[in-house]
Amino acid sequence: MPLTLLATQGSKRVRLMQAARAQLRLPPAQVLEWRDWLAQPALLHEALRQPGILKIEPPGDDPAAHLLLLQAGCRLQERPPVAAPAHGELLAMDAWFAGFTAAMTALAAQLLDLPHTRVVNAPAEISRMTDKLACQRHLAAHGVPIPALLGSVESYEHLQALLHEHDLDRIYLKPRYGSSASGVVAYRRNKAGRQQATTSAALQHGDGAARLFNVKRMARYESEHDIAALVDALAAQELYAEAWLNKPRCDDSHYDLRVVTVAGQPAHRVARIGQQMMTNLHLDNRRGDASGLLNAADLAALEQTAALAARAFPASHVTGYDLVVRHGQAHVLEANAFGDLLPGLLWQGIDTYTAQLAHA
């Protein structure tokens, strides 16, 4: 069946999918640009005139599409429009999500008129996975083990109250609508009152307001002034807290695991190994062989938990899950509707894009 990608032409995801199709001797996928569809929704009907498959890729590869969604979200929230974010800037993520959710709702409505089109991942489930707090609550409601949730964080002062309420000194703070560890904070304090926040968000003070920028080199803040500014700036865009979950060790590093499920079954898996608090591969951490790090009980827990998580999203054909697996138990840190971008990672001899085409 013909494949159409709602994506950004020339992006790595599109290149990898086209390469997989060429390897299988399939014609190239048709690409409908996010920015074009947002400006002219009728283009979707033109692209999907014939029976086929639609795969929705993330809009973040195109700054113009990101800005369109951000501005739409500002209008929906009846707030002043914001200027285009600087490169890497974390700005009004809640407004962006409002625009993104509206786009997914509109896309789902259009697909009702296109019953001959199959969708790789359903728009509603993509939206739910993009709302990280709602996603974790959804997984927990389906019996999937997750780190304990402390709920929304409204400010630095509210954070201190939550820590006192739950008698905790270590937690993770996560932007509700972030991705790829953007703005995630590993927060620790001791009984002497010293505190530390390690994050991929670089804090810049200026003009009376703090600005945040996503960076590859981890930043560490130890003064109350900086940590309060960091937490308040993230909380203004919606932030939540979850209990600290120790990751297993590998030599002088620690690791978690990314597992890709295809048609509900665990397929590709890779250990993400690093010395920093965040092990995302784009932060210059390294890949590891999951099967070489896990014993039989851990491998079984990985398989069972990933499959259980996939069942919580029955209308999503290809999904990524981040897990911590220790002592025969697995916890899901995050679900990712766009979690198949793992170039060169093979499972049963094929990569993630060839695998999903084979199952299509």
XYZ file of N, CA and C in Angstrom, residues 188-353:
498
model
N 18.472 17.193 43.960
C 18.885 16.551 45.214
C 19.146 17.621 46.269
N 18.907 17.262 47.507
C 19.259 18.129 48.628
C 19.693 17.252 49.796
N 20.416 17.849 50.759
C 20.810 17.076 51.931
C 20.277 17.741 53.189
N 20.516 17.099 54.320
C 19.953 17.583 55.573
C 20.563 18.910 56.011
N 21.757 19.205 55.483
C 22.395 20.470 55.829
C 21.817 21.645 55.042
N 20.913 21.348 54.104
C 20.283 22.412 53.340
C 20.895 22.665 51.979
N 21.999 21.988 51.654
C 22.600 22.149 50.324
C 21.725 21.453 49.288
N 21.618 22.050 48.119
C 20.803 21.465 47.060
C 21.524 21.558 45.726
N 21.132 20.710 44.833
C 21.778 20.630 43.522
C 20.733 20.273 42.476
N 20.780 20.940 41.349
C 19.888 20.649 40.227
C 20.751 20.425 38.987
N 20.680 19.218 38.437
C 21.418 18.880 37.222
C 20.413 18.782 36.084
N 20.700 19.456 34.984
C 19.680 19.576 33.940
C 20.314 19.837 32.585
N 19.548 19.563 31.535
C 19.951 19.921 30.175
C 19.467 21.315 29.803
N 18.853 22.024 30.754
C 18.345 23.374 30.491
C 19.339 24.405 31.018
N 19.919 25.167 30.130
C 20.823 26.244 30.527
C 19.993 27.472 30.868
N 20.263 28.047 32.025
C 19.499 29.180 32.539
C 20.196 30.478 32.196
N 19.452 31.415 31.642
C 19.973 32.751 31.357
C 19.084 33.781 32.020
N 19.704 34.636 32.839
C 18.971 35.720 33.472
C 19.081 36.955 32.591
N 18.014 37.726 32.541
C 18.067 38.965 31.772
C 16.708 39.600 31.633
N 16.691 40.926 31.655
C 15.448 41.693 31.481
C 14.373 41.268 32.475
N 14.809 40.845 33.654
C 13.848 40.504 34.693
C 13.181 39.164 34.545
N 13.539 38.406 33.507
C 12.912 37.104 33.282
C 13.985 36.087 32.935
N 13.808 34.870 33.424
C 14.753 33.799 33.119
C 14.385 33.159 31.784
N 15.412 32.833 30.999
C 15.207 32.108 29.744
C 15.936 30.774 29.831
N 15.374 29.767 29.197
C 15.921 28.421 29.259
C 16.289 27.953 27.860
N 17.434 27.293 27.751
C 17.897 26.788 26.466
C 18.332 25.334 26.633
N 17.867 24.494 25.728
C 18.238 23.085 25.755
C 19.662 22.931 25.231
N 20.511 22.305 26.026
C 21.920 22.143 25.651
C 22.327 20.687 25.830
N 23.395 20.288 25.138
C 23.876 18.914 25.238
C 24.754 18.709 26.468
N 25.438 19.760 26.895
C 26.276 19.644 28.081
C 25.437 19.916 29.325
N 25.431 18.976 30.249
C 24.621 19.137 31.447
C 25.058 20.353 32.258
N 24.073 21.103 32.729
C 24.333 22.238 33.616
C 24.026 21.819 35.049
N 24.785 22.361 35.998
C 24.567 22.035 37.410
C 24.426 23.340 38.195
N 23.325 23.451 38.919
C 23.056 24.654 39.711
C 22.994 24.272 41.182
N 23.583 25.121 42.017
C 23.628 24.816 43.443
C 23.134 25.962 44.318
N 22.987 27.155 43.762
C 22.473 28.264 44.566
C 20.951 28.253 44.549
N 20.358 28.626 45.661
C 18.902 28.670 45.741
C 18.338 29.649 44.718
N 19.046 30.750 44.471
C 18.567 31.751 43.514
C 18.412 31.129 42.122
N 19.452 30.407 41.677
C 19.397 29.810 40.337
C 18.386 28.666 40.270
N 18.354 27.830 41.289
C 17.434 26.692 41.263
C 15.985 27.174 41.301
N 15.714 28.191 42.109
C 14.355 28.727 42.154
C 13.960 29.316 40.809
N 14.884 30.045 40.166
C 14.588 30.624 38.854
C 14.346 29.535 37.818
N 15.151 28.473 37.885
C 15.001 27.347 36.956
C 13.643 26.677 37.125
N 13.301 26.346 38.364
C 12.041 25.641 38.618
C 10.849 26.523 38.282
N 10.909 27.794 38.648
C 9.792 28.693 38.347
C 9.595 28.851 36.841
N 10.706 28.939 36.088
C 10.593 29.099 34.633
C 10.001 27.844 33.994
N 10.365 26.668 34.494
C 9.797 25.437 33.967
C 8.341 25.267 34.393
N 8.052 25.616 35.655
C 6.688 25.468 36.151
C 5.715 26.359 35.394
N 6.185 27.499 34.904
C 5.320 28.400 34.135
C 4.865 27.759 32.834
N 5.599 26.707 32.381
C 5.240 26.006 31.148
C 4.636 24.625 31.444
N 4.373 24.347 32.701
C 3.805 23.111 33.258
C 4.903 22.075 33.492
N 4.985 21.666 34.755
C 6.060 20.824 35.246
C 5.469 19.803 36.201
N 6.068 18.621 36.265
C 5.629 17.638 37.260
C 6.842 16.950 37.870
N 6.610 16.269 38.977
C 7.685 15.610 39.711
C 7.384 14.131 39.855
N 8.441 13.331 39.830
C 8.307 11.910 40.101
C 9.460 11.470 40.989
N 9.239 10.396 41.730
C 10.252 9.902 42.648
C 11.500 9.452 41.893
N 12.633 9.623 42.546
C 13.915 9.207 41.987
C 13.954 7.689 41.888
N 14.392 7.180 40.741
C 14.506 5.741 40.538
C 15.956 5.444 40.173
N 16.651 4.707 41.009
C 18.053 4.395 40.730
C 18.169 3.533 39.477
N 19.149 3.869 38.648
C 19.396 3.096 37.431
C 20.514 2.090 37.680
N 20.478 0.955 36.998
C 21.537 -0.041 37.175
C 22.881 0.484 36.669
N 23.957 -0.077 37.237
C 25.304 0.367 36.912
C 25.916 -0.467 35.789
N 26.816 0.177 35.083
C 27.620 -0.476 34.055
C 29.004 0.141 34.139
N 29.941 -0.560 34.786
C 31.276 -0.018 35.058
C 31.133 1.286 35.856
N 31.657 2.397 35.311
C 31.588 3.673 36.019
C 30.383 4.504 35.586
N 29.453 3.888 34.880
C 28.287 4.595 34.353
C 27.013 3.892 34.826
N 25.873 4.450 34.436
C 24.602 3.780 34.653
C 23.804 3.829 33.353
N 22.692 3.109 33.327
C 21.973 3.011 32.060
C 20.484 2.784 32.282
N 19.715 3.154 31.257
C 18.335 2.703 31.126
C 18.193 2.103 29.738
N 16.987 1.781 29.328
C 16.791 1.058 28.072
C 15.695 1.689 27.245
N 15.910 1.763 25.949
C 14.862 2.120 24.998
C 14.426 0.844 24.295
N 13.135 0.597 24.316
C 12.552 -0.569 23.649
C 11.519 -0.069 22.650
N 11.597 -0.535 21.428
C 10.609 -0.203 20.404
C 9.667 -1.388 20.250
N 8.384 -1.128 20.367
C 7.400 -2.177 20.110
C 6.813 -1.978 18.714
N 6.649 -3.071 18.006
C 6.061 -3.078 16.670
C 4.869 -4.023 16.699
N 3.698 -3.502 16.362
C 2.462 -4.277 16.416
C 2.255 -4.885 17.804
N 2.615 -4.115 18.841
C 2.372 -4.535 20.215
C 3.425 -5.437 20.821
N 4.441 -5.825 20.041
C 5.453 -6.756 20.537
C 6.816 -6.069 20.667
N 7.540 -6.337 21.747
C 8.874 -5.745 21.891
C 9.794 -6.209 20.770
N 10.487 -5.262 20.174
C 11.407 -5.573 19.086
C 12.779 -4.977 19.421
N 13.145 -3.906 18.778
C 14.459 -3.314 18.980
C 14.610 -2.823 20.417
N 15.794 -3.038 20.977
C 16.083 -2.547 22.318
C 17.564 -2.173 22.396
N 17.836 -1.149 23.165
C 19.213 -0.673 23.292
C 19.392 -0.079 24.684
N 20.540 -0.327 25.276
C 20.891 0.317 26.537
C 21.486 1.691 26.237
N 21.095 2.664 27.031
C 21.617 4.028 26.896
C 22.498 4.271 28.122
N 23.807 4.310 27.883
C 24.789 4.290 28.967
C 25.477 5.649 29.071
N 25.549 6.184 30.280
C 26.228 7.467 30.476
C 26.544 7.715 31.932
N 27.382 8.719 32.156
C 27.771 9.088 33.510
C 26.906 10.204 34.069
N 26.101 10.822 33.204
C 25.239 11.911 33.640
C 23.896 11.365 34.120
N 23.082 12.264 34.702
C 21.763 11.860 35.191
C 20.847 11.439 34.045
N 20.972 12.097 32.885
C 20.136 11.781 31.728
C 20.953 10.961 30.740
N 20.400 9.868 30.286
C 21.142 8.944 29.432
C 20.695 8.986 27.972
N 19.909 9.986 27.594
C 19.447 10.073 26.206
C 20.638 10.041 25.256
N 20.494 9.334 24.157
C 21.625 9.120 23.258
C 22.092 10.408 22.591
N 21.185 11.356 22.368
C 21.610 12.588 21.709
C 22.476 13.463 22.616
N 22.578 13.103 23.897
C 23.416 13.858 24.839
C 24.815 13.255 24.926
N 25.245 12.636 23.833
C 26.591 12.053 23.715
C 26.797 10.868 24.654
N 25.708 10.205 25.059
C 25.836 8.945 25.758
C 26.033 7.828 24.735
N 26.360 6.660 25.203
C 26.702 5.596 24.253
C 25.688 4.461 24.305
N 25.624 3.736 23.208
C 24.749 2.580 23.119
C 25.403 1.356 23.756
N 24.561 0.477 24.270
C 25.043 -0.787 24.797
C 24.112 -1.914 24.406
N 24.616 -3.134 24.413
C 23.830 -4.306 24.058
C 22.961 -4.688 25.249
N 21.664 -4.528 25.117
C 20.761 -4.805 26.230
C 20.872 -6.252 26.693
N 20.948 -7.191 25.761
C 20.987 -8.606 26.134
C 22.262 -8.962 26.895
N 23.332 -8.203 26.666
C 24.572 -8.465 27.372
C 24.602 -7.887 28.768
N 23.698 -6.947 29.056
C 23.660 -6.310 30.372
C 22.625 -6.917 31.304
N 21.605 -7.555 30.726
C 20.488 -8.048 31.526
C 20.555 -9.559 31.693
N 20.204 -10.018 32.892
C 20.096 -11.462 33.091
C 18.723 -11.933 32.605
N 18.461 -13.207 32.751
C 17.225 -13.774 32.211
C 15.995 -13.146 32.849
N 16.033 -12.901 34.169
C 14.877 -12.311 34.846
C 14.644 -10.880 34.380
N 15.725 -10.143 34.186
C 15.583 -8.765 33.724
C 15.065 -8.705 32.291
N 15.561 -9.617 31.437
C 15.074 -9.655 30.060
C 13.586 -9.989 30.019
N 13.171 -10.912 30.865
C 11.748 -11.266 30.910
C 10.915 -10.087 31.381
N 11.409 -9.345 32.379
C 10.680 -8.166 32.865
C 10.590 -7.101 31.786
N 11.682 -6.924 31.032
C 11.661 -5.956 29.931
C 10.594 -6.327 28.909
N 10.595 -7.587 28.481
C 9.642 -8.041 27.468
C 8.203 -7.882 27.962
N 7.932 -8.326 29.179
C 6.567 -8.301 29.696
C 6.066 -6.874 29.896
N 6.923 -6.009 30.430
C 6.484 -4.640 30.721
C 6.309 -3.839 29.445
N 7.196 -4.019 28.476
C 7.047 -3.311 27.202
C 5.763 -3.744 26.491
N 5.483 -5.026 26.509
C 4.249 -5.511 25.879
C 3.022 -4.984 26.611
N 3.076 -4.942 27.942
C 1.961 -4.407 28.720
C 1.740 -2.932 28.403
N 2.832 -2.167 28.299
C 2.711 -0.753 27.960
C 2.120 -0.574 26.570
N 2.544 -1.400 25.622
C 2.017 -1.297 24.255
C 0.518 -1.561 24.226
N 0.032 -2.452 25.088
C -1.406 -2.725 25.122
C -2.202 -1.526 25.634
N -1.555 -0.617 26.328
C -2.238 0.596 26.784
C -2.463 1.568 25.636
N -1.799 1.317 24.501
C -1.946 2.170 23.313
C -2.246 1.277 22.108
N -3.429 0.712 22.061
C -3.733 -0.286 21.036
C -3.788 0.273 19.625
N -3.952 1.581 19.473
C -4.032 2.174 18.139
C -2.694 2.752 17.690
N -1.618 2.357 18.367
C -0.275 2.797 17.995
C 0.551 1.580 17.600
N 1.000 1.575 16.351
C 1.670 0.406 15.785
C 3.160 0.369 16.127
N 3.783 1.555 16.243
C 5.229 1.636 16.495
C 5.467 2.663 17.590
N 5.952 2.204 18.745
C 6.107 3.091 19.899
C 7.414 2.782 20.607
N 8.031 3.817 21.180
C 9.235 3.633 21.975
C 8.934 3.791 23.455
N 9.573 2.965 24.282
C 9.418 3.051 25.732
C 10.797 3.093 26.379
N 10.943 3.993 27.348
C 12.164 4.052 28.138
C 11.904 3.346 29.463
N 12.778 2.423 29.807
C 12.572 1.606 30.997
C 13.833 1.560 31.871
N 13.608 1.426 33.154
C 14.652 1.031 34.099
C 14.338 -0.389 34.535
N 15.304 -1.277 34.363
C 15.112 -2.694 34.706
C 16.188 -3.083 35.708
N 15.757 -3.515 36.881
C 16.673 -3.944 37.942
C 16.028 -5.051 38.761
N 16.838 -6.036 39.121
C 16.389 -7.085 40.048
C 15.084 -7.743 39.582
N 14.972 -7.950 38.278
C 13.804 -8.629 37.750
C 12.545 -7.802 37.701
N 12.656 -6.492 37.870
C 11.506 -5.592 37.794
C 11.789 -4.474 36.808
N 10.763 -4.055 36.086
C 10.899 -2.990 35.096
C 9.895 -1.885 35.377
N 10.326 -0.651 35.211
C 9.458 0.521 35.332
C 9.578 1.345 34.055
N 8.459 1.826 33.564
C 8.452 2.661 32.357
C 8.620 4.121 32.765
N 9.677 4.743 32.250
C 9.929 6.156 32.509
C 9.132 7.049 31.576
N 8.901 6.566 30.361
C 8.266 7.418 29.353
C 7.829 6.582 28.160
N 6.732 6.991 27.542
C 6.321 6.445 26.249
C 6.550 7.517 25.188
N 6.966 7.088 24.016
C 7.308 8.032 22.957
C 6.677 7.573 21.652
N 5.725 8.352 21.173
C 5.045 8.013 19.918
C 5.974 8.091 18.721
N 7.118 8.769 18.894
C 8.083 8.912 17.805
C 9.409 8.266 18.195
N 9.339 7.157 18.916
C 10.538 6.571 19.503
C 11.297 5.609 18.626
N 11.054 5.619 17.315
C 11.706 4.652 16.432
C 12.950 5.193 15.750
N 13.389 6.399 16.100
C 14.575 6.988 15.463
C 15.831 6.434 16.144
N 16.268 5.273 15.689
C 17.448 4.597 16.230
C 18.279 4.089 15.055
N 18.953 4.989 14.350
C 19.664 4.597 13.125
C 20.657 3.464 13.367
N 20.586 2.463 12.497
C 21.560 1.382 12.534
C 21.296 0.318 13.581
N 20.275 0.497 14.435
C 19.976 -0.513 15.452
C 19.151 -1.630 14.804
N 19.650 -2.850 14.897
C 18.993 -3.980 14.236
C 18.335 -4.894 15.252
N 17.235 -5.481 14.839
C 16.541 -6.525 15.595
C 16.140 -7.595 14.598
N 16.638 -8.789 14.801
C 16.420 -9.891 13.857
C 16.852 -9.496 12.448
N 17.935 -8.710 12.409
C 18.586 -8.384 11.148
C 18.051 -7.173 10.407
N 17.032 -6.491 10.950
C 16.474 -5.346 10.240
C 16.349 -4.153 11.181
N 16.321 -2.947 10.610
C 16.227 -1.745 11.434
C 14.769 -1.433 11.755
N 14.550 -0.353 12.518
C 13.186 -0.046 12.986
C 12.258 0.290 11.837
N 12.768 0.932 10.799
C 11.889 1.344 9.703
C 11.542 0.165 8.807
